């Protein structure tokens, strides 16, 4: 695990609202370093340097990386004005969205109906641009011991907080109360997290970097094989899958 560089990315449609955090295990803790690459090219250069050092890379992305299978099936042949005879949630939500709601108690945004779809599209474009610069594919990976030099997973910071039994709302704004909430969350996570340089103060002051740090935490749960595994792998490979800590026990294949 020490040879894997984890990069958590709080995704958005433009770089001014994207957070990036780097994580690696030092002395048993996940050490976080917050950096703010100003562009996809800048992030790609960091990735390339790590690959050149022989490190594997895992990107943990806070954005949907696929759409509901039923959405494509029902819209492909749809004609304007015709009824669509399917329940709205089945049309607009993925299997993973329903799974996380049922197991964790946290409802993600509907990539088939909400503005998060724009973030999803932008994130897929970032992945594609990174692939061009580093000259290799960045596939979704499905096992903690993935064989690829670089891969990516989808994560959901609020669900990760919920799985850890921590506050998962009311921490994103820069009000006094919500800044204090961030401090409380980090204090609770202190047995797992450490920070390089001034990274802790930076992420406390910027919610995008805070969520990027939670993306790193979720990635390490994945690398420890301590996340819920897809109930239907083929469907997950089509729609995407949110990797979130298994709060029930230490075995992921449920």
Coordinates of C-alpha atoms in Angstrom, one line a residue, residues 20 23 44 49 79 82 98 107 118 135 143 161 163 170 174 187-188 196-197 206 216 219 232 234 243 246:
X20 CA -7.2 17.8 -4.8
X23 CA -2.5 10.6 0.4
X44 CA -1.2 15.1 -15.2
X49 CA 6.2 12.0 -12.0
X79 CA -40.6 9.8 -29.1
X82 CA -45.0 9.3 -25.4
X98 CA -30.1 2.8 -4.1
X107 CA -29.0 9.5 -0.7
X118 CA -22.8 18.1 -15.6
X135 CA -0.2 8.1 -22.4
X143 CA -10.2 -5.0 -6.8
X161 CA -18.7 10.2 6.8
X163 CA -20.3 5.1 7.4
X170 CA -23.4 21.2 7.7
X174 CA -17.4 28.9 5.6
X187 CA -10.5 15.4 15.3
X188 CA -12.6 12.2 15.1
X196 CA 2.0 17.3 5.7
X197 CA 3.0 20.9 6.1
X206 CA -11.6 25.2 1.7
X216 CA -8.6 9.8 0.0
X219 CA -9.9 5.1 -1.3
X232 CA -24.2 -7.0 -9.7
X234 CA -21.8 -6.4 -14.7
X243 CA -17.1 2.6 -3.0
X246 CA -18.5 -1.4 5.0

